[in-house]
Coordinates of C-alpha atoms (C1' of nucleotides) in Angstrom, one line a residue:
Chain A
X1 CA -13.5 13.9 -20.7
X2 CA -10.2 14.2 -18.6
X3 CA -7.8 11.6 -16.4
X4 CA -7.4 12.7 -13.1
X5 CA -3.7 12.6 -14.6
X6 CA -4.6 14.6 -17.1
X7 CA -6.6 17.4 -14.7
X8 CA -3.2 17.2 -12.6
X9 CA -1.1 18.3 -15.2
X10 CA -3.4 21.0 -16.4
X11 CA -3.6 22.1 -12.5
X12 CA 0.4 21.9 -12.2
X13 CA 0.8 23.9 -15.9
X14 CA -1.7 26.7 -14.3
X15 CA 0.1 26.8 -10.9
X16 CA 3.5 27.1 -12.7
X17 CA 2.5 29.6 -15.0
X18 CA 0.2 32.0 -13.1
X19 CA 1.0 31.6 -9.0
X20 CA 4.6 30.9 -9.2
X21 CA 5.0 33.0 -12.7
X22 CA 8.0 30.8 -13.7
X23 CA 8.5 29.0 -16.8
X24 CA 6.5 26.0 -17.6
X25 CA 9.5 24.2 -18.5
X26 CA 9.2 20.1 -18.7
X27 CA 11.3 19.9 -15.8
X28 CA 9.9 22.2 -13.9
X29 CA 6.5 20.0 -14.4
X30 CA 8.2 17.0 -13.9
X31 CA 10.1 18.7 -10.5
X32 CA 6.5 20.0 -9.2
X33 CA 4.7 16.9 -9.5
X34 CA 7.2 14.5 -8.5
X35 CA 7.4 12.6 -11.7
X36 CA 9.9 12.4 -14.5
X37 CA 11.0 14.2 -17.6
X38 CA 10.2 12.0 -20.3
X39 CA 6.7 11.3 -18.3
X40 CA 5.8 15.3 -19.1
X41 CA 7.0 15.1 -22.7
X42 CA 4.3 12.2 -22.5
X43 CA 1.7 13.9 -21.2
X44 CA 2.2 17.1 -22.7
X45 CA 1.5 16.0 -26.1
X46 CA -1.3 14.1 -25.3
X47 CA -2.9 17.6 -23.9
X48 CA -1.5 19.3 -27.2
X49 CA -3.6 17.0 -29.2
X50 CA -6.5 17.9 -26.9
X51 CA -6.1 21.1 -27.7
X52 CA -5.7 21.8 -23.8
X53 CA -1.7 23.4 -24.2
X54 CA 0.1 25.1 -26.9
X55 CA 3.4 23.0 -27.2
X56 CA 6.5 23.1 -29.5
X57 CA 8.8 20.8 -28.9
X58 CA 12.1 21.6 -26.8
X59 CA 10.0 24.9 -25.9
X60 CA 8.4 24.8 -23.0
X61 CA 4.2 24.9 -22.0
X62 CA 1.5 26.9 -21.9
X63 CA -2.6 26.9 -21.6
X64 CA -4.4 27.5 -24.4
X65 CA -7.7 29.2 -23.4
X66 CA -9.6 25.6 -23.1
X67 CA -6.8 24.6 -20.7
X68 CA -7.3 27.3 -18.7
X69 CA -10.7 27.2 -18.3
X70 CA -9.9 23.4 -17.4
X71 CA -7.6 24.4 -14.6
X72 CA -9.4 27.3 -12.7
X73 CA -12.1 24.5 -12.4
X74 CA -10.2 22.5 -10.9
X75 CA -9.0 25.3 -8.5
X76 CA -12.6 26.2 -8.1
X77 CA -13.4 22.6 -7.1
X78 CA -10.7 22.2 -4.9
X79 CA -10.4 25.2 -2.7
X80 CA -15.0 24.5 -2.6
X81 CA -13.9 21.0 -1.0
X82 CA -11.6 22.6 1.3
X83 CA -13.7 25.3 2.7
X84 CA -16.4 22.0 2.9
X85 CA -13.9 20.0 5.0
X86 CA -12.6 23.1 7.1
X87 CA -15.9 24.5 7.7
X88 CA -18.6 21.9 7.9
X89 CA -16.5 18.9 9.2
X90 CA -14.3 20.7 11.3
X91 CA -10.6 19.2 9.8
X92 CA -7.4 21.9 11.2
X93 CA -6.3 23.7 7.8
X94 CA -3.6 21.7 7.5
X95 CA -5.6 18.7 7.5
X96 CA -7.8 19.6 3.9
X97 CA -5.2 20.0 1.0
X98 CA -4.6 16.2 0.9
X99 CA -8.6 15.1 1.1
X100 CA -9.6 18.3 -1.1
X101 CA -6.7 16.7 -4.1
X102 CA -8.9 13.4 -4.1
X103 CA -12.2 15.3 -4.2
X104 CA -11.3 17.4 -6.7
X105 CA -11.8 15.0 -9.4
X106 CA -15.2 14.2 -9.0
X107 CA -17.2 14.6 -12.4
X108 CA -20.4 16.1 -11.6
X109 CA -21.1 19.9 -12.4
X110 CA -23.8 20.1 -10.5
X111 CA -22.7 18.6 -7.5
X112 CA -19.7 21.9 -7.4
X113 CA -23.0 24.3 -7.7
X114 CA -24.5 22.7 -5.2
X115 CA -21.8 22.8 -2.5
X116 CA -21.2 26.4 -3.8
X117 CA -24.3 27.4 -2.7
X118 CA -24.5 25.3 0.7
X119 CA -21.6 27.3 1.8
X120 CA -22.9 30.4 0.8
X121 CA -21.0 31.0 -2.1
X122 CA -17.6 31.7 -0.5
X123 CA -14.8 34.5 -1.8
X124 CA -11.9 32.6 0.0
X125 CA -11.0 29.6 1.0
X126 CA -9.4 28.2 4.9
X127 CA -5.8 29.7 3.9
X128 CA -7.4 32.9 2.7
X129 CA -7.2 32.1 -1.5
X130 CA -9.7 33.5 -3.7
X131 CA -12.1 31.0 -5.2
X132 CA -13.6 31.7 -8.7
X133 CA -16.8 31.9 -9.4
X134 CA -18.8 29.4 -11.8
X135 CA -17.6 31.5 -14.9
X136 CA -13.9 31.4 -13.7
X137 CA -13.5 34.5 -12.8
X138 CA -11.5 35.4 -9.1
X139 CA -12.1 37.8 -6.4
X140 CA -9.9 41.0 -5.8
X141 CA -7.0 40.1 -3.4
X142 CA -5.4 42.6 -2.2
X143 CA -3.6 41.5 0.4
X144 CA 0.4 41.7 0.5
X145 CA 3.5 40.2 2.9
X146 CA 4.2 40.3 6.5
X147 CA 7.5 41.6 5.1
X148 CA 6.4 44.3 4.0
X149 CA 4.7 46.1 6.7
X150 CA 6.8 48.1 8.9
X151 CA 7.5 48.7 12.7
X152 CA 4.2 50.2 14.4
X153 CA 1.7 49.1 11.6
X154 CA -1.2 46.8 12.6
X155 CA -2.4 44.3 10.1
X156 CA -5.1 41.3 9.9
X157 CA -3.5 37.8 8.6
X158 CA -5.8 37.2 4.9
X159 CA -4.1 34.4 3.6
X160 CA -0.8 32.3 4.3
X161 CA 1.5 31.5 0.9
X162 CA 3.2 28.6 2.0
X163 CA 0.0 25.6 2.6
X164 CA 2.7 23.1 4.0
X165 CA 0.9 21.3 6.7
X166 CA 3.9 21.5 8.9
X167 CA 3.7 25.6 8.3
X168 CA 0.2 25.5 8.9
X169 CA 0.5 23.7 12.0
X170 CA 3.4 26.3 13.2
X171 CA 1.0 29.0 12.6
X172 CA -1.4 27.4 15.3
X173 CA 1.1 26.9 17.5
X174 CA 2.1 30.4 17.8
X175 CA -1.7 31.5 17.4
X176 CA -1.8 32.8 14.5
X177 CA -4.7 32.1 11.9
X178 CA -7.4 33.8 9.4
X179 CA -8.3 37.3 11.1
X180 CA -5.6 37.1 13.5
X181 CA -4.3 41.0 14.0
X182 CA -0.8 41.3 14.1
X183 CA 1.4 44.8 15.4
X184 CA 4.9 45.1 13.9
X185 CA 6.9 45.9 17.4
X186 CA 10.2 45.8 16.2
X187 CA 12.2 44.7 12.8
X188 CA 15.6 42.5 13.3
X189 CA 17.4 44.1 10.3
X190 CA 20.7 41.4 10.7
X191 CA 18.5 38.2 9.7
X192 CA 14.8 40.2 8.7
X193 CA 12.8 38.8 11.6
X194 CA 10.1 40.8 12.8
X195 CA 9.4 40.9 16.9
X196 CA 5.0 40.6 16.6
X197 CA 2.2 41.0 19.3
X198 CA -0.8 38.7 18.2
X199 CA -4.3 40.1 18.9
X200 CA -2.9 42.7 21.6
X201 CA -1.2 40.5 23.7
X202 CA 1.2 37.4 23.7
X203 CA 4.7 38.6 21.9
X204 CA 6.4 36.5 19.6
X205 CA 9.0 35.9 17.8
X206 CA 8.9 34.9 13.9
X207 CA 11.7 34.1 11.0
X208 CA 11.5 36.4 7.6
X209 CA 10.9 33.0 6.0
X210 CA 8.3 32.8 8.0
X211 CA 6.9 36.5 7.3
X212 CA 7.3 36.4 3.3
X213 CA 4.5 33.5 3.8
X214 CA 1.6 35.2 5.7
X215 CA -0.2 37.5 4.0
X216 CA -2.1 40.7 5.1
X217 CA -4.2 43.8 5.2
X218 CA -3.8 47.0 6.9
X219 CA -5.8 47.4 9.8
Chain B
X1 CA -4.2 -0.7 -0.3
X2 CA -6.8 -1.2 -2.6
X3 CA -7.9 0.3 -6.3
X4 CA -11.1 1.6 -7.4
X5 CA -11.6 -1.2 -9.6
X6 CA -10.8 -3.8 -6.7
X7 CA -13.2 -2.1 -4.3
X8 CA -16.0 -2.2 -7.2
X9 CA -15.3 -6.1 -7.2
X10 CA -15.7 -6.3 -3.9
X11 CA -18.8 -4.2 -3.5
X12 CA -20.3 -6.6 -6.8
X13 CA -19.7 -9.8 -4.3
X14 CA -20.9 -8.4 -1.9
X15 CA -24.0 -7.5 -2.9
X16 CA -24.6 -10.8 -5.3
X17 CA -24.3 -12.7 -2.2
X18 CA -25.3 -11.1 0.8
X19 CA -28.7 -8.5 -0.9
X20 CA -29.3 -10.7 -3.9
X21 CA -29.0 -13.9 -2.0
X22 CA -27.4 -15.2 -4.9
X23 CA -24.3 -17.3 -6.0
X24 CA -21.2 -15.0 -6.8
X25 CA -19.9 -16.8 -10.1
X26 CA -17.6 -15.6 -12.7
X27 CA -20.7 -15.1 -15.0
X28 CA -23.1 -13.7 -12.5
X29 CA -20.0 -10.9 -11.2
X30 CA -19.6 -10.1 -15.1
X31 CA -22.5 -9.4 -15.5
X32 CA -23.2 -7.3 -12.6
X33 CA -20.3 -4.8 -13.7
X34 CA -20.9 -5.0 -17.4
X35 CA -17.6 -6.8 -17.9
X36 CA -16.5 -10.0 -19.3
X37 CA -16.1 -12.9 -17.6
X38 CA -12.0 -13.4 -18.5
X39 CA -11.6 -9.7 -16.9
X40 CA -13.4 -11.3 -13.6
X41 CA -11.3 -14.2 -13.1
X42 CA -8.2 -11.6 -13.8
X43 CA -9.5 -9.8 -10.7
X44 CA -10.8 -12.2 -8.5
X45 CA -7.1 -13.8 -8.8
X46 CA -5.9 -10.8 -7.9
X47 CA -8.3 -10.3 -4.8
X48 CA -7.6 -13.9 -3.7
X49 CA -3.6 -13.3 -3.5
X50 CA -4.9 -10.2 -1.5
X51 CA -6.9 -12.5 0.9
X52 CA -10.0 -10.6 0.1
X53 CA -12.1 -13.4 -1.0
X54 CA -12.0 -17.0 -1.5
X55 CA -11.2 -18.5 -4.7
X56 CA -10.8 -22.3 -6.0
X57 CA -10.6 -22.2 -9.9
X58 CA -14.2 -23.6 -11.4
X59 CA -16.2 -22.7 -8.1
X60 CA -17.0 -19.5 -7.6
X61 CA -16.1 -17.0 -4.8
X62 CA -16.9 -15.7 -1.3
X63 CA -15.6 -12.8 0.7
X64 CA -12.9 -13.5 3.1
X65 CA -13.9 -12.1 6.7
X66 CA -11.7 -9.3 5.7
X67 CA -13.7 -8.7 2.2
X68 CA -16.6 -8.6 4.2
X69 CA -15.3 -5.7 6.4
X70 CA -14.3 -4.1 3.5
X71 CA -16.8 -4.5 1.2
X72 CA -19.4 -2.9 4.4
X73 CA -17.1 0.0 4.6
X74 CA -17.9 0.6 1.1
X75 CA -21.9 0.3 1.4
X76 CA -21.3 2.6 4.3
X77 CA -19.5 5.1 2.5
X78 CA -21.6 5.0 -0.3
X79 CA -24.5 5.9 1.7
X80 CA -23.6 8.3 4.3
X81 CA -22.4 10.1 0.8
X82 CA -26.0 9.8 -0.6
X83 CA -27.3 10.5 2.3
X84 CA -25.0 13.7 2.1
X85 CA -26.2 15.0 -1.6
X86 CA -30.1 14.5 -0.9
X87 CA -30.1 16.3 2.6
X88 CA -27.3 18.6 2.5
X89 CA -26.6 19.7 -1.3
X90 CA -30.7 18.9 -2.2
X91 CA -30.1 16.1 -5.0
X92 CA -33.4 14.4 -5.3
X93 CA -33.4 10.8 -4.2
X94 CA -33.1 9.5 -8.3
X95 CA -29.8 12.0 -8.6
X96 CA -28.1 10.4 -5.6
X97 CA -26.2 7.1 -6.6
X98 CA -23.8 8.0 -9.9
X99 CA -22.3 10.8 -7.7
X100 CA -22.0 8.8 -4.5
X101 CA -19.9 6.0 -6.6
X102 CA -17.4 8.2 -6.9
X103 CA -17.2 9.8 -3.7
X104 CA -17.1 6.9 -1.8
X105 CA -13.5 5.7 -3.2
X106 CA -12.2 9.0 -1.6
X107 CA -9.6 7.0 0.9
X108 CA -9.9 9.2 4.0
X109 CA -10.7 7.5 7.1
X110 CA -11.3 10.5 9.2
X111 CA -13.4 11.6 6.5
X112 CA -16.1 9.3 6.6
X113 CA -16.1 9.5 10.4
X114 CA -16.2 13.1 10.7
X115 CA -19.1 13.2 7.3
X116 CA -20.9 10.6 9.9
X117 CA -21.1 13.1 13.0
X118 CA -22.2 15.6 10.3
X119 CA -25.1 13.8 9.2
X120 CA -25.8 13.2 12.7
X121 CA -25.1 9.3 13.0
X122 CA -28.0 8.6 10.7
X123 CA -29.6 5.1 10.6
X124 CA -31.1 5.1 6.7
X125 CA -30.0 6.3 3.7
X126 CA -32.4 8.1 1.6
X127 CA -33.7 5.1 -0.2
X128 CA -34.6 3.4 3.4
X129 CA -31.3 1.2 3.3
X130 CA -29.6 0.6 6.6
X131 CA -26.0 2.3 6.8
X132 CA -24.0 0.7 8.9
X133 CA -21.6 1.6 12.0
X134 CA -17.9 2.3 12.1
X135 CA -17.9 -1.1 13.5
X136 CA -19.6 -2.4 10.2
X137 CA -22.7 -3.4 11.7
X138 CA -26.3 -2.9 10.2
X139 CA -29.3 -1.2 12.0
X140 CA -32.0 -3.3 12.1
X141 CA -34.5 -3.5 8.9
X142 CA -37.7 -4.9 10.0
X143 CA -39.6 -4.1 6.4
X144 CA -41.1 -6.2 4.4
X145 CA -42.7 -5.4 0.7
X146 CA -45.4 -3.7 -0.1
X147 CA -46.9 -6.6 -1.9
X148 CA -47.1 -8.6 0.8
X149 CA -49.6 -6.1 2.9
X150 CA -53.2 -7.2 2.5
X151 CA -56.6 -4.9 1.6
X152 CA -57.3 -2.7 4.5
X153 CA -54.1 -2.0 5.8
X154 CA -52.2 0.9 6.3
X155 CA -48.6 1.1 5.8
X156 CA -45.7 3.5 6.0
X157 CA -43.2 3.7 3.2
X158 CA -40.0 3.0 4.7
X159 CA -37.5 1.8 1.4
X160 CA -37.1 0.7 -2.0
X161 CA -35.9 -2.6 -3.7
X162 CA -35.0 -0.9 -6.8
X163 CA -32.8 1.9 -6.4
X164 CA -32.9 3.3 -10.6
X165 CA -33.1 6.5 -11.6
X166 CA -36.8 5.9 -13.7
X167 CA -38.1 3.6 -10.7
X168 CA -37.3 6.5 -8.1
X169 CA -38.6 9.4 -10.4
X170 CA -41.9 7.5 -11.2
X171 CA -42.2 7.4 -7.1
X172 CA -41.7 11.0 -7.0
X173 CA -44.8 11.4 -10.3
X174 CA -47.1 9.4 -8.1
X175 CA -46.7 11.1 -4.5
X176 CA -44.6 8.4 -3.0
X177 CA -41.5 9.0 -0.9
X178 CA -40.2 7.6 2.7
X179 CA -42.8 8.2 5.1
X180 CA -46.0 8.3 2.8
X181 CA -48.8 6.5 3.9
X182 CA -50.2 4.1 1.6
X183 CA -53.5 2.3 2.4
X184 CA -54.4 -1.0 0.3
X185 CA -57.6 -0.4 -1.3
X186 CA -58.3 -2.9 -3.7
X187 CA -55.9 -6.3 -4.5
X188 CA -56.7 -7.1 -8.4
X189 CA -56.0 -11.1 -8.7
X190 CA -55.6 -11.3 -12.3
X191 CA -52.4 -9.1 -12.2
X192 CA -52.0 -8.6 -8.5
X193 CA -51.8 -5.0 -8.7
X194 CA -53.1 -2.6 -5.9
X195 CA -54.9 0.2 -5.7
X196 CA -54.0 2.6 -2.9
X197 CA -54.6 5.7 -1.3
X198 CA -51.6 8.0 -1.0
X199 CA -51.8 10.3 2.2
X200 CA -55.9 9.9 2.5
X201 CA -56.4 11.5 -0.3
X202 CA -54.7 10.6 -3.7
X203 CA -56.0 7.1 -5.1
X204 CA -53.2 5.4 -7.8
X205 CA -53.2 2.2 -9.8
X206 CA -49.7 0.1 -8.9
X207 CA -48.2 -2.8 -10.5
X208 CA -47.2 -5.9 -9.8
X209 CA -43.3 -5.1 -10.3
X210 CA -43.7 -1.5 -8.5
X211 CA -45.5 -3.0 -5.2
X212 CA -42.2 -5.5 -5.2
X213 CA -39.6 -2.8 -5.0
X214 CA -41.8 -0.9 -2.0
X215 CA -40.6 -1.7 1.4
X216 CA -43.2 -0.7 4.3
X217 CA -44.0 -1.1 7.7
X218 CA -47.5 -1.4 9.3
X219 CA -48.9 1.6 10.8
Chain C
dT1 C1' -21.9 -43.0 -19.8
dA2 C1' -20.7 -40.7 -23.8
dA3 C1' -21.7 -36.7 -26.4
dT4 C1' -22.9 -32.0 -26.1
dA5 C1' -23.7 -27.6 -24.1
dT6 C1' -22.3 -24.2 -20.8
dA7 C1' -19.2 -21.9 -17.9
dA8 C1' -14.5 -20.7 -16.5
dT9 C1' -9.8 -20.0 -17.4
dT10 C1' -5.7 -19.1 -20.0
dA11 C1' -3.1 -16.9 -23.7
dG12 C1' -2.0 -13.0 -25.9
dG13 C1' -3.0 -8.2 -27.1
dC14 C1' -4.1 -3.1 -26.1
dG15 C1' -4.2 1.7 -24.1
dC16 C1' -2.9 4.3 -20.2
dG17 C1' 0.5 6.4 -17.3
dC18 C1' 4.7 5.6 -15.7
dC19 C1' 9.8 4.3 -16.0
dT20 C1' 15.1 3.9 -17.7
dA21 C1' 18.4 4.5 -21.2
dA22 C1' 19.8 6.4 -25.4
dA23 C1' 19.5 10.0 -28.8
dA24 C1' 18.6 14.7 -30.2
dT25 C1' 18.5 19.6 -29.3
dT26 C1' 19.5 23.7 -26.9
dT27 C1' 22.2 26.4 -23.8
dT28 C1' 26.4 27.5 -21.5
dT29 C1' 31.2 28.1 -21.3
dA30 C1' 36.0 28.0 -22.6
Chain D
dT1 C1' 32.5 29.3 -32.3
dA2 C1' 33.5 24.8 -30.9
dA3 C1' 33.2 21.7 -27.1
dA4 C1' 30.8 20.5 -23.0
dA5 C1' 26.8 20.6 -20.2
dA6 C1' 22.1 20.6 -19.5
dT7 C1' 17.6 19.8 -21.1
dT8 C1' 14.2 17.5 -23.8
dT9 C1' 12.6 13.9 -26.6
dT10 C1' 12.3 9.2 -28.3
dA11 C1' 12.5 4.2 -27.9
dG12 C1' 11.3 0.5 -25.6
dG13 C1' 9.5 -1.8 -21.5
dC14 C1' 6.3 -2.6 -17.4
dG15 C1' 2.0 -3.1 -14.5
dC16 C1' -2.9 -2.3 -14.4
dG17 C1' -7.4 -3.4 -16.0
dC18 C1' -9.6 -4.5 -19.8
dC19 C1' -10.6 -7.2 -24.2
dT20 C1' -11.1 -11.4 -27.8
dA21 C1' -10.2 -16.0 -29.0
dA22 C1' -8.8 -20.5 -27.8
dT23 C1' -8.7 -24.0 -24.3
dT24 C1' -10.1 -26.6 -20.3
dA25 C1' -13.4 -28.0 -16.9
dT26 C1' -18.0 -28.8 -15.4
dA27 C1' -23.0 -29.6 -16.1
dT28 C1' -26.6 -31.5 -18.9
dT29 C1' -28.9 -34.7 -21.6
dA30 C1' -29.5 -38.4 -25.0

DNA sequence: TAATATAATTAGGCGCGCCTAAAATTTTTA
DNA sequence: TAAAAATTTTAGGCGCGCCTAATTATATTA
């Protein structure tokens, strides 16, 4: 049986490692969840004795095939509570990540089938992630930046990088959610900012910081 | 803010004093939680410097108004949960309680309000027992136990005393859930079990101990 | 009411997950 | 490649929630 400690660590190992595909480094661990060095080095061996990392000391991290498993559970778990929240209870998408961390954790098995198949076992969760199946294994995503597209090209918004609530909230603001379409009107090369009309009509306006974090299709 | 282990405390008090009708002593909370007694007076220390229940060393405790409102916020989050798994994910009425002890430390305010509309503002639990209002107060129970109905009359299962796993399954072996109709055959006096007619049709044998922990009203 | 039994509290210890400060190791740079 | 810088680990400490054992207070009974 796992902490709820122990479950974040795997999770923050697994996001490290696979999303970001940096080093799992002990400061990179200690950096992502806010805690400190010598806490990881802590930690870390107590998973290594678990048999949930590989770990050699002054070396760095990684998920042995047990710890994997471990982690795209808790992905699984998570993104199921967030489409639950978004979907049944009506909460704004930037209103689930905090909720969905807390009922993460929850032991049961059966209860994550359950609520798998009372929403109809989903492929993606409210910010357009792929949520594994029961044996771990993820959806296609082929979906790539906003960045990328060029001038003329219409796209629909799949997925957003960057869950941030205050992004999240931005993305409202200027309309722009799950399905949205999006046509490239023009490209600012001097700072990358790309001039957008959402859904065929209102025009805006949107930073390439903005654009590397919303994530498409071709329409 | 308040721990998981301090809301379990308060939830024991709670229910020693206000269900059980009982005194809330160091012993009697102890045992509740399958702790020791030393542990208790640890946290009921603890609780008192909180102003969540009343505490003079050698005599026992009560909830502090502000206990109180916290200690219904947790029998109302415990059972809009429960209420939750058995309609929404299908968990049969014996499968309900482990799960719904650990959802109903989630902290989320908004949560519970928002699980509320989705349940539809529901009244009973699916054990019978009232949940109670945002404002923390309790829909009338007008029940009484099945034991206490007399030969001839016809009754309508409306709760349960005891809410454990065996008890609830043996319900679901004889054809008894909420909203059976149970008719009172025969009263045997040397045991004061009952025999009773499930639904018009079904006869069964019930003892003394199971017509106790069966809360009806008259039809 | 004094002796005894029972209940409650205190003292001190333990594992967990975290911390700071010091030591060890690796990496960078002169 | 030797010194300096950065990273990682170890040592030791702390609060939480729990424990056992010893002490203190209350309740019971002779």
């Amino acid at each position: 049986m796992s902490t709820t400690s122990e479950e974040n660590y795997i999770k923050a190992i697994f996001k490290l490692s696979h999303e970001l595909k940096t080093e799992a480094t002990t400061s990179s661990i200690a950096e992502h969840m806010a805690t400190k060095a010598s806490s990881v080095t802590d930690m870390v061996q107590k998973l290594a004795d678990k048999h949930l990392v590989n770990y050699i000391k002054y070396q760095g991290v990684t998920l042995t095939p047990k710890g994997e498993k471990a982690a795209i559970k808790m992905v699984r778990k998570h993104r199921l509570w967030e489409l639950f929240l978004y979907q049944k209870l009506g909460f704004k998408w930037n209103e689930i990540h905090e909720i969905a961390e807390e009922l993460e954790h929850i032991k049961s098995d059966v209860l994550i089938e359950r609520l798998d198949k009372f929403l109809n076992y989903p492929q993606k969760d409210p910010h357009g992630d792929p949520i594994p199946d029961r044996k771990g294994h993820f959806p296609e995503n082929k979906s790539f930046k906003l960045s990328q597209l060029s001038k003329g090209v219409k796209g629909i918004v799949v997925g957003v990088n960057d869950k941030s609530s205050v992004f999240l909230a931005y993305l409202d603001k200027v309309g722009i959610q799950l399905g949205t379409e999006l046509e490239i009107i023009d490209c600012n090369e001097f700072d990358n900012s790309l001039d957008i009309k959402v859904n065929d009509s209102k025009l805006i306006h949107l930073s390439y910081q903005a654009i590397q974090n919303i994530l498409m299709i071709e329409k």
